[in-house]
Amino acid sequence: MSDLKKQEQGHSHSPMFDYQPALPISNGKTFMWLFLSTEIMFFAALIGTYIVLRFGAVAWPSTHDVHLAEIWGATNTFVLICSSVTIVLALEAANKNNSQSARGWMVLTLLLGAAFLGIKMYEYNAKFSHGVYPQYPHSQIYEKPDVYYAQAVRMRLNTLKAELENNTERSEVEDAQLAVVDEIAQNLLVPAEKAIRDEPESPAGRVLIFKMADEIYPRASVHEHQVGATHAAAADAASKFTLVATVDGEPRGESEAPHSAHLEGLNDKYPWLKLPIMIPGGNMWASTYFLVTGFHAIHVIVGLIAFVILLTMTLNRANAGVIENVGLYWHFVDLVWIFLFPLLYLF
Amino acid sequence: MSNAMTNEKHDDHHESHGGLGLYIGVFLALCVLTTLSFLTYFDFWRNSVPSNVSRAFMMAVSCTKAMLVIMFFMHLKWEANWKWVLTAPVIVMSALLIFALVPDVGLRFRHASEGRMIFAAERPAITEHAHADGHAEVGQDDPGDHGDHDEYDGHDGESHEQEAEPVRPAA
């Protein structure tokens, strides 16, 4: 006891009272980990609410209903994993003071990150081109085949018809467009409207609206169901509405695998139509999908900016700390995608 | 203690923990795991494994991948004990966030109100007979008919097949 006291008083540099930083790491790394801590909570909340909304929803579209291709999600996972490896190797090279090699790995990381964003843009475009938007001014998604949906289709057809008819010098193409508009109204919309008006108590009108919705925007999940079950009904539906084109002239409902079923509706055949579409649960799906992937994409963009800034520096041992911190951030972006991929594409 | 710490700080920049071989090993493991979760997409998997099981499997695979990235790429395996100072509170708070959502899942998953179910029912039941006629009639809860039109549920029709039947005229 007295020995110890003597030691403490005697040596100003006693190990017990030596100054120590709070954490034995650099300020930058401490900050990065604190930041990542908040990020973990941010994405935990986003993913948690996505799960609640997805499993609390009464209706949720299947991935092919909303033109979500699993293979692109898997490709993006692979791309991000590769970029995680390359940035780790960049850090290794920088630690060995091999700045040329570190620069090479960093460029590769930047390219892989850009590839991820490119694939993401391609995927977003696949949704937008089919009228699947998250927001009201653009969204054409209706949740169920009711009178509101029929009304929306009627309004769109009327708008198109008025535009085309007011055009006194119509080209041949526009004449053909007018014919298509009339044909859709006659074959699909009018029967549904009549059925609803004449027999409001019967579901016949809703059935016809459902069929119309299916002609405008055929959903993969509907046609998967028809494969084994009611083949006759599918063939019947196909023969009834000659407007609908199928790829390779193949009758719908015949393709056995869901991923090979490439359905073409009126909106695909005539892109100028832009008719409202019916996807049960589609609006909630679009909101959550674009929110979660959008926030992730923002993080990817920030990462790419960080890579560009790093490339202006000499990537030697002196700057290894910065590379490490950017690397930590990038691995986190990879981590989030590792969870998003199965949740969004495979669940 | 301080000696050990300065050593560590020193080593941080000189000692290479990983090495190319290890990183390639982790990379291959991540690729294999991604392929494993992608397998659940194919028909042979979907036909033989219940969707709940494959979801649990996918989450297990994702957690394994996350641990690989955190341990080896983010170097947490080789860090000193400070890593717990920063990660443990986050783990607790994230877990709390998730647990706070559990009542929502539990209450909403099984018991959707009638109004929501009617809203979600996208089309009335059509009997086989009505199909053949080309004229639709109300299929009054034909038990054999459920499988044909539960597409409002996406992949799994297990939770609310029965309730979604109510048929209301649209007008």
XYZ file of C-alpha atoms in Angstrom:
518
model
C 0.000 0.000 0.000
C 2.581 2.533 1.029
C 4.813 1.315 -1.781
C 2.135 1.954 -4.278
C 1.472 5.433 -2.944
C 5.095 6.265 -3.055
C 5.239 5.078 -6.621
C 2.304 7.194 -7.601
C 3.700 10.303 -6.025
C 7.228 9.652 -7.106
C 6.676 9.062 -10.805
C 4.825 11.659 -12.737
C 4.551 9.220 -15.640
C 2.991 6.405 -13.719
C 1.159 4.078 -16.074
C -1.993 4.339 -13.971
C -2.392 8.061 -14.519
C -1.094 8.326 -17.992
C -3.272 10.293 -20.355
C -5.292 8.060 -22.604
C -7.655 8.941 -25.423
C -11.227 7.797 -24.852
C -10.913 5.263 -27.628
C -7.563 4.046 -28.922
C -8.412 4.987 -32.492
C -8.099 8.120 -34.563
C -10.745 10.825 -34.409
C -11.750 10.128 -37.966
C -12.336 6.474 -37.324
C -14.257 7.245 -34.129
C -16.444 9.642 -36.033
C -16.998 7.165 -38.842
C -18.077 4.453 -36.417
C -20.382 6.839 -34.568
C -21.863 7.881 -37.894
C -22.283 4.249 -38.921
C -24.021 3.615 -35.611
C -26.660 6.171 -36.504
C -26.847 4.751 -40.003
C -27.473 1.273 -38.649
C -30.424 2.598 -36.670
C -31.679 4.557 -39.669
C -31.759 1.520 -41.921
C -33.002 -0.755 -39.151
C -36.016 1.530 -38.863
C -36.556 1.620 -42.626
C -36.240 -2.127 -43.050
C -38.337 -2.795 -39.944
C -41.197 -0.620 -41.166
C -40.936 -2.189 -44.607
C -41.419 -5.604 -43.041
C -44.371 -4.380 -40.985
C -46.034 -2.784 -43.993
C -45.327 -5.722 -46.236
C -46.714 -8.372 -43.907
C -49.463 -6.129 -42.585
C -50.686 -5.425 -46.091
C -53.699 -7.417 -47.170
C -52.516 -7.373 -50.750
C -48.947 -7.266 -51.970
C -47.848 -7.588 -55.592
C -45.554 -10.403 -56.584
C -42.167 -9.334 -57.917
C -43.120 -10.013 -61.530
C -46.347 -8.051 -61.151
C -44.245 -4.927 -60.738
C -41.482 -5.859 -63.191
C -38.912 -6.604 -60.542
C -36.310 -8.996 -61.949
C -34.530 -11.103 -59.344
C -31.513 -11.649 -61.543
C -30.681 -7.925 -61.493
C -30.940 -7.822 -57.739
C -28.561 -10.768 -57.495
C -26.213 -9.133 -60.008
C -26.185 -5.952 -57.949
C -25.405 -7.950 -54.812
C -22.467 -9.503 -56.622
C -21.285 -6.114 -57.893
C -21.325 -4.634 -54.386
C -19.512 -7.619 -52.887
C -16.810 -7.253 -55.558
C -16.502 -3.530 -54.774
C -16.104 -4.320 -51.074
C -13.203 -6.619 -51.936
C -11.554 -4.057 -54.196
C -11.687 -1.288 -51.594
C -10.216 -3.637 -48.989
C -7.411 -4.387 -51.412
C -6.948 -0.648 -52.018
C -6.470 -0.193 -48.278
C -3.997 -3.092 -48.157
C -2.012 -1.573 -50.992
C -2.032 1.844 -49.317
C -0.810 0.294 -46.074
C 2.084 -1.169 -48.057
C 2.702 2.336 -49.441
C 1.954 1.080 -52.935
C -0.052 4.069 -54.097
C -0.230 3.047 -57.765
C -1.853 -0.270 -56.958
C -4.137 1.390 -54.404
C -5.241 3.866 -57.062
C -6.005 1.002 -59.443
C -8.191 -0.773 -56.875
C -9.917 2.498 -56.049
C -10.746 3.143 -59.709
C -12.133 -0.380 -59.919
C -14.275 0.269 -56.834
C -15.560 3.470 -58.368
C -16.475 1.621 -61.570
C -18.255 -1.136 -59.668
C -20.217 1.411 -57.661
C -21.182 3.159 -60.880
C -22.218 -0.209 -62.341
C -24.478 -0.746 -59.353
C -26.122 2.617 -59.920
C -26.453 1.911 -63.641
C -28.260 -1.363 -62.986
C -30.436 0.420 -60.433
C -31.354 3.064 -62.989
C -32.199 0.369 -65.517
C -34.422 -1.288 -62.935
C -36.139 1.972 -62.006
C -36.750 2.627 -65.667
C -38.414 -0.774 -66.032
C -40.922 0.310 -63.392
C -41.428 3.844 -64.696
C -41.965 2.650 -68.261
C -44.844 0.484 -67.054
C -46.461 3.318 -65.135
C -45.327 2.139 -61.709
C -44.467 5.339 -59.860
C -44.378 5.995 -56.134
C -46.049 9.393 -56.226
C -49.534 10.606 -56.950
C -48.982 13.001 -59.856
C -47.435 10.191 -61.857
C -48.846 7.052 -60.325
C -51.453 5.324 -62.447
C -51.854 2.478 -60.008
C -55.325 1.552 -58.825
C -55.697 -0.992 -56.076
C -58.756 -2.874 -57.218
C -61.077 -3.232 -60.178
C -63.918 -1.000 -59.071
C -65.909 1.841 -60.592
C -63.161 4.306 -59.738
C -60.757 2.350 -61.871
C -63.284 2.108 -64.709
C -63.857 5.834 -64.394
C -60.123 6.538 -64.603
C -59.851 4.417 -67.748
C -62.880 6.172 -69.210
C -61.353 9.597 -68.525
C -58.043 8.647 -70.086
C -59.745 7.216 -73.170
C -61.948 10.307 -73.480
C -58.920 12.573 -73.241
C -57.106 10.618 -75.933
C -60.184 10.537 -78.146
C -60.803 14.274 -77.804
C -57.183 15.063 -78.599
C -57.207 12.856 -81.670
C -60.589 14.022 -82.958
C -59.776 17.699 -82.532
C -56.763 17.196 -84.714
C -58.204 17.949 -88.141
C -55.124 16.853 -90.084
C -54.691 13.390 -88.714
C -51.937 11.231 -90.029
C -52.478 7.550 -90.759
C -50.825 6.685 -87.492
C -53.204 8.881 -85.591
C -56.173 7.404 -87.416
C -54.996 4.008 -86.292
C -54.631 5.314 -82.746
C -58.174 6.603 -82.789
C -59.367 3.199 -83.976
C -57.511 1.535 -81.119
C -59.053 3.905 -78.571
C -62.535 3.214 -79.942
C -61.924 -0.505 -80.007
C -60.799 -0.578 -76.378
C -63.798 1.455 -75.307
C -66.193 -0.770 -77.244
C -64.725 -4.160 -76.393
C -63.582 -3.683 -72.821
C -64.952 -0.608 -71.130
C -68.530 -0.309 -72.396
C -69.536 -3.887 -71.492
C -68.224 -3.353 -67.971
C -69.999 -0.041 -67.597
C -73.241 -1.517 -68.905
C -73.022 -4.492 -66.567
C -72.499 -2.232 -63.579
C -75.360 0.028 -64.597
C -77.823 -2.744 -65.402
C -77.000 -5.173 -62.632
C -75.512 -3.203 -59.757
C -76.068 -6.099 -57.353
C -74.227 -8.621 -59.482
C -70.443 -8.910 -59.534
C -70.518 -9.276 -63.312
C -69.418 -5.674 -63.761
C -66.464 -6.106 -61.458
C -65.473 -9.261 -63.272
C -65.495 -7.364 -66.557
C -63.464 -4.521 -65.038
C -61.025 -7.102 -63.716
C -60.689 -8.543 -67.208
C -60.181 -5.086 -68.645
C -57.468 -4.392 -66.053
C -55.867 -7.657 -67.067
C -55.870 -6.668 -70.732
C -54.332 -3.282 -69.941
C -51.730 -4.527 -67.468
C -51.543 -8.332 -67.228
C -50.055 -9.377 -63.919
C -47.760 -12.370 -63.795
C -49.294 -13.676 -60.574
C -52.740 -13.852 -62.164
C -51.469 -15.787 -65.127
C -49.318 -18.102 -63.064
C -52.468 -19.144 -61.278
C -54.257 -19.895 -64.472
C -51.581 -22.259 -65.747
C -52.620 -25.428 -64.047
C -56.036 -24.473 -62.804
C -58.323 -23.124 -65.434
C -56.624 -23.450 -68.714
C -59.904 -23.302 -70.551
C -60.720 -19.987 -68.927
C -57.388 -18.549 -69.981
C -57.846 -19.704 -73.552
C -61.343 -18.310 -73.451
C -60.060 -14.967 -72.248
C -57.388 -14.939 -74.926
C -59.832 -15.640 -77.713
C -62.362 -13.123 -76.499
C -60.171 -10.064 -76.667
C -58.292 -9.975 -79.905
C -56.670 -6.680 -78.980
C -54.169 -8.278 -76.700
C -50.931 -9.294 -78.274
C -48.734 -11.972 -76.827
C -45.059 -12.284 -77.451
C -44.291 -14.821 -80.185
C -47.992 -15.311 -80.680
C -47.968 -17.746 -77.795
C -51.320 -18.097 -76.071
C -51.171 -16.666 -72.611
C -51.097 -18.907 -69.615
C -49.141 -21.584 -71.445
C -45.668 -20.633 -70.353
C -44.812 -22.795 -67.407
C -42.085 -20.908 -65.557
C -42.966 -17.564 -63.966
C -39.787 -15.870 -65.138
C -40.324 -16.897 -68.738
C -43.807 -15.471 -68.762
C -43.389 -12.187 -70.527
C -46.815 -10.668 -70.622
C -47.661 -7.844 -72.918
C -50.661 -5.704 -72.169
C -52.289 -2.864 -74.020
C -50.024 -0.340 -72.310
C -46.982 -2.227 -73.598
C -48.337 -2.706 -77.074
C -49.408 0.934 -77.382
C -47.066 2.956 -75.158
C -48.895 6.187 -75.965
C -52.075 4.860 -74.309
C -50.791 5.226 -70.730
C -54.007 3.819 -69.315
C -54.398 3.516 -65.546
C -53.290 0.133 -64.242
C -54.600 -2.089 -61.483
C -52.156 -3.695 -59.049
C -53.523 -4.733 -55.640
C -51.119 -3.354 -53.041
C -49.179 -1.641 -55.813
C -49.098 1.820 -54.276
C -47.728 0.639 -50.953
C -45.231 -1.532 -52.778
C -44.047 1.379 -54.904
C -43.757 3.687 -51.878
C -41.686 1.266 -49.835
C -39.565 -0.020 -52.725
C -38.583 3.384 -54.012
C -38.050 4.797 -50.526
C -35.775 1.997 -49.335
C -33.808 1.540 -52.556
C -33.722 5.308 -53.053
C -32.095 5.917 -49.693
C -29.638 3.146 -50.427
C -28.882 4.658 -53.827
C -28.229 8.041 -52.180
C -25.676 6.322 -49.955
C -24.067 4.749 -53.005
C -23.824 8.166 -54.670
C -22.198 9.655 -51.558
C -19.736 6.756 -51.620
C -18.894 7.427 -55.264
C -18.246 11.101 -54.458
C -15.915 9.994 -51.647
C -14.046 7.726 -54.092
C -13.584 10.585 -56.541
C -12.201 12.770 -53.739
C -9.862 9.943 -52.692
C -8.601 9.621 -56.253
C -7.345 13.210 -56.103
C -5.095 12.244 -53.183
C -1.935 10.173 -53.070
C -3.089 6.835 -51.774
C -0.044 6.055 -49.663
C 0.409 5.022 -46.057
C -0.086 8.588 -44.808
C -3.612 8.608 -46.190
C -4.464 5.035 -45.261
C -6.678 6.281 -42.430
C -8.944 8.152 -44.838
C -9.148 5.148 -47.138
C -10.032 2.988 -44.177
C -12.854 5.303 -43.131
C -14.308 5.525 -46.631
C -13.950 1.759 -46.829
C -15.909 1.326 -43.606
C -18.689 3.457 -45.058
C -18.693 1.506 -48.295
C -18.836 -1.847 -46.517
C -21.839 -0.546 -44.628
C -23.572 0.334 -47.915
C -22.817 -3.227 -49.022
C -24.259 -4.567 -45.754
C -27.544 -2.745 -46.228
C -27.914 -4.165 -49.720
C -27.178 -7.658 -48.407
C -30.392 -7.353 -46.383
C -32.384 -5.441 -48.973
C -31.823 -7.961 -51.748
C -33.691 -10.917 -50.198
C -36.292 -8.673 -48.558
C -37.243 -6.842 -51.739
C -36.653 -9.450 -54.399
C -37.101 -12.883 -52.862
C -39.587 -12.553 -50.012
C -1.873 -1.296 -20.587
C -0.758 1.878 -22.274
C 2.131 -0.056 -23.664
C -0.192 -2.554 -25.238
C -2.275 0.216 -26.671
C 0.547 2.071 -28.306
C 1.703 -1.205 -29.729
C -1.701 -1.750 -31.195
C -1.865 1.706 -32.639
C 1.504 1.106 -34.088
C 0.540 -2.226 -35.537
C -2.575 -0.881 -37.131
C -0.643 0.466 -40.020
C 2.037 -2.131 -40.410
C 0.625 -5.502 -39.652
C -1.644 -6.722 -42.391
C -4.345 -8.780 -40.778
C -6.006 -10.154 -43.808
C -3.904 -10.824 -46.784
C -5.121 -11.533 -50.262
C -5.880 -15.182 -49.571
C -8.258 -14.417 -46.727
C -10.092 -11.712 -48.667
C -10.570 -13.984 -51.644
C -11.835 -16.684 -49.299
C -14.370 -14.294 -47.762
C -15.331 -13.093 -51.227
C -15.982 -16.656 -52.402
C -18.002 -17.383 -49.264
C -20.123 -14.294 -49.921
C -20.695 -15.354 -53.522
C -21.710 -18.859 -52.467
C -24.104 -17.458 -49.856
C -25.653 -15.063 -52.383
C -26.173 -17.987 -54.741
C -27.778 -19.941 -51.894
C -30.342 -17.244 -51.202
C -30.937 -16.813 -54.919
C -31.781 -20.525 -55.130
C -34.985 -19.816 -53.202
C -36.231 -18.007 -56.292
C -36.405 -21.103 -58.453
C -39.434 -23.318 -58.779
C -37.826 -26.477 -57.466
C -37.093 -24.661 -54.206
C -40.466 -22.963 -53.969
C -42.276 -26.200 -54.589
C -40.464 -28.117 -51.893
C -39.754 -25.564 -49.135
C -42.475 -23.628 -47.272
C -42.172 -19.893 -47.798
C -41.710 -19.209 -44.078
C -38.792 -21.604 -43.926
C -37.115 -20.114 -46.963
C -37.599 -16.613 -45.542
C -35.922 -17.646 -42.307
C -33.208 -19.281 -44.376
C -32.656 -16.129 -46.423
C -32.390 -14.002 -43.294
C -29.914 -16.458 -41.776
C -27.850 -16.298 -44.960
C -27.987 -12.492 -44.921
C -26.873 -12.359 -41.295
C -23.987 -14.691 -42.077
C -22.954 -12.494 -44.989
C -23.250 -9.391 -42.821
C -21.030 -10.969 -40.156
C -18.423 -11.918 -42.760
C -18.323 -8.355 -44.073
C -18.199 -6.827 -40.587
C -15.555 -9.188 -39.237
C -13.150 -9.336 -42.145
C -13.759 -6.389 -44.461
C -14.477 -3.906 -41.689
C -11.659 -5.460 -39.647
C -13.729 -5.729 -36.494
C -12.302 -9.184 -35.847
C -8.889 -7.646 -35.204
C -9.926 -4.496 -33.397
C -9.399 -4.005 -29.681
C -12.230 -3.922 -27.207
C -13.275 -0.391 -28.151
C -15.421 -2.008 -30.840
C -17.941 -3.021 -28.196
C -18.231 0.552 -26.936
C -19.568 1.628 -30.301
C -21.410 -1.445 -31.506
C -23.145 -2.724 -28.387
C -25.382 0.348 -27.810
C -26.312 0.346 -31.487
C -27.244 -3.308 -31.405
C -29.422 -2.679 -28.351
C -31.116 0.353 -29.878
C -31.705 -1.304 -33.243
C -33.156 -4.307 -31.461
C -35.447 -1.982 -29.498
C -36.561 -0.342 -32.735
C -37.404 -3.714 -34.219
C -39.146 -4.898 -31.054
C -41.173 -1.700 -30.994
C -42.581 -2.756 -34.350
C -43.506 -6.253 -33.238
C -46.967 -5.286 -31.920
C -47.760 -3.830 -35.324
C -46.822 -7.049 -37.035
C -48.588 -9.175 -34.473
C -51.787 -7.151 -34.469
C -52.063 -6.423 -38.140
C -50.872 -9.664 -39.663
C -53.679 -11.942 -38.595
C -56.577 -9.601 -37.998
C -57.259 -7.258 -40.842
C -60.575 -5.523 -40.372
C -63.482 -6.448 -42.587
C -63.289 -3.103 -44.308
C -59.681 -3.657 -45.308
C -60.416 -7.156 -46.496
C -63.261 -5.951 -48.673
C -61.037 -3.217 -50.005
C -58.361 -5.758 -50.800
C -60.643 -8.267 -52.480
C -59.781 -7.482 -56.023
C -62.384 -9.542 -57.812
C -65.369 -11.595 -56.869
C -65.255 -15.335 -56.809
C -66.082 -16.955 -60.087
C -67.116 -20.570 -60.129
C -65.843 -22.971 -62.748
C -69.361 -23.079 -64.051
C -69.469 -19.342 -64.533
C -66.155 -19.481 -66.365
C -67.540 -21.968 -68.819
C -70.646 -19.907 -69.403
C -68.670 -16.818 -70.026
C -71.109 -15.145 -67.693
C -69.962 -14.508 -64.200
C -72.004 -15.251 -61.163
C -71.345 -15.016 -57.491
C -69.356 -17.977 -56.368
C -70.631 -18.397 -52.871
C -67.633 -19.712 -51.029
C -67.068 -22.744 -53.135
C -64.313 -24.324 -51.066
C -62.637 -25.920 -54.055
C -62.361 -22.619 -55.794
C -60.074 -20.795 -53.387
C -56.800 -21.684 -54.967
C -57.626 -20.178 -58.292
C -57.962 -16.583 -57.332
C -55.906 -15.745 -54.337
C -53.453 -13.787 -56.396
C -53.980 -10.648 -54.350
C -51.550 -12.137 -51.901
C -48.494 -12.361 -54.079
C -46.648 -15.558 -53.377
C -48.299 -16.841 -50.290
C -51.940 -17.337 -49.893
C -51.726 -18.732 -46.416
C -52.832 -15.864 -44.211
C -56.163 -14.580 -45.343
C -57.578 -16.729 -48.059
C -60.849 -17.194 -46.341
C -61.648 -13.635 -45.444
C -60.976 -12.097 -48.791
C -63.985 -13.736 -50.304
C -66.676 -11.139 -49.544
C -68.349 -10.143 -52.715
C -69.649 -6.670 -53.009
C -71.096 -5.115 -56.061
C -68.731 -2.504 -57.226
C -71.302 0.178 -57.736
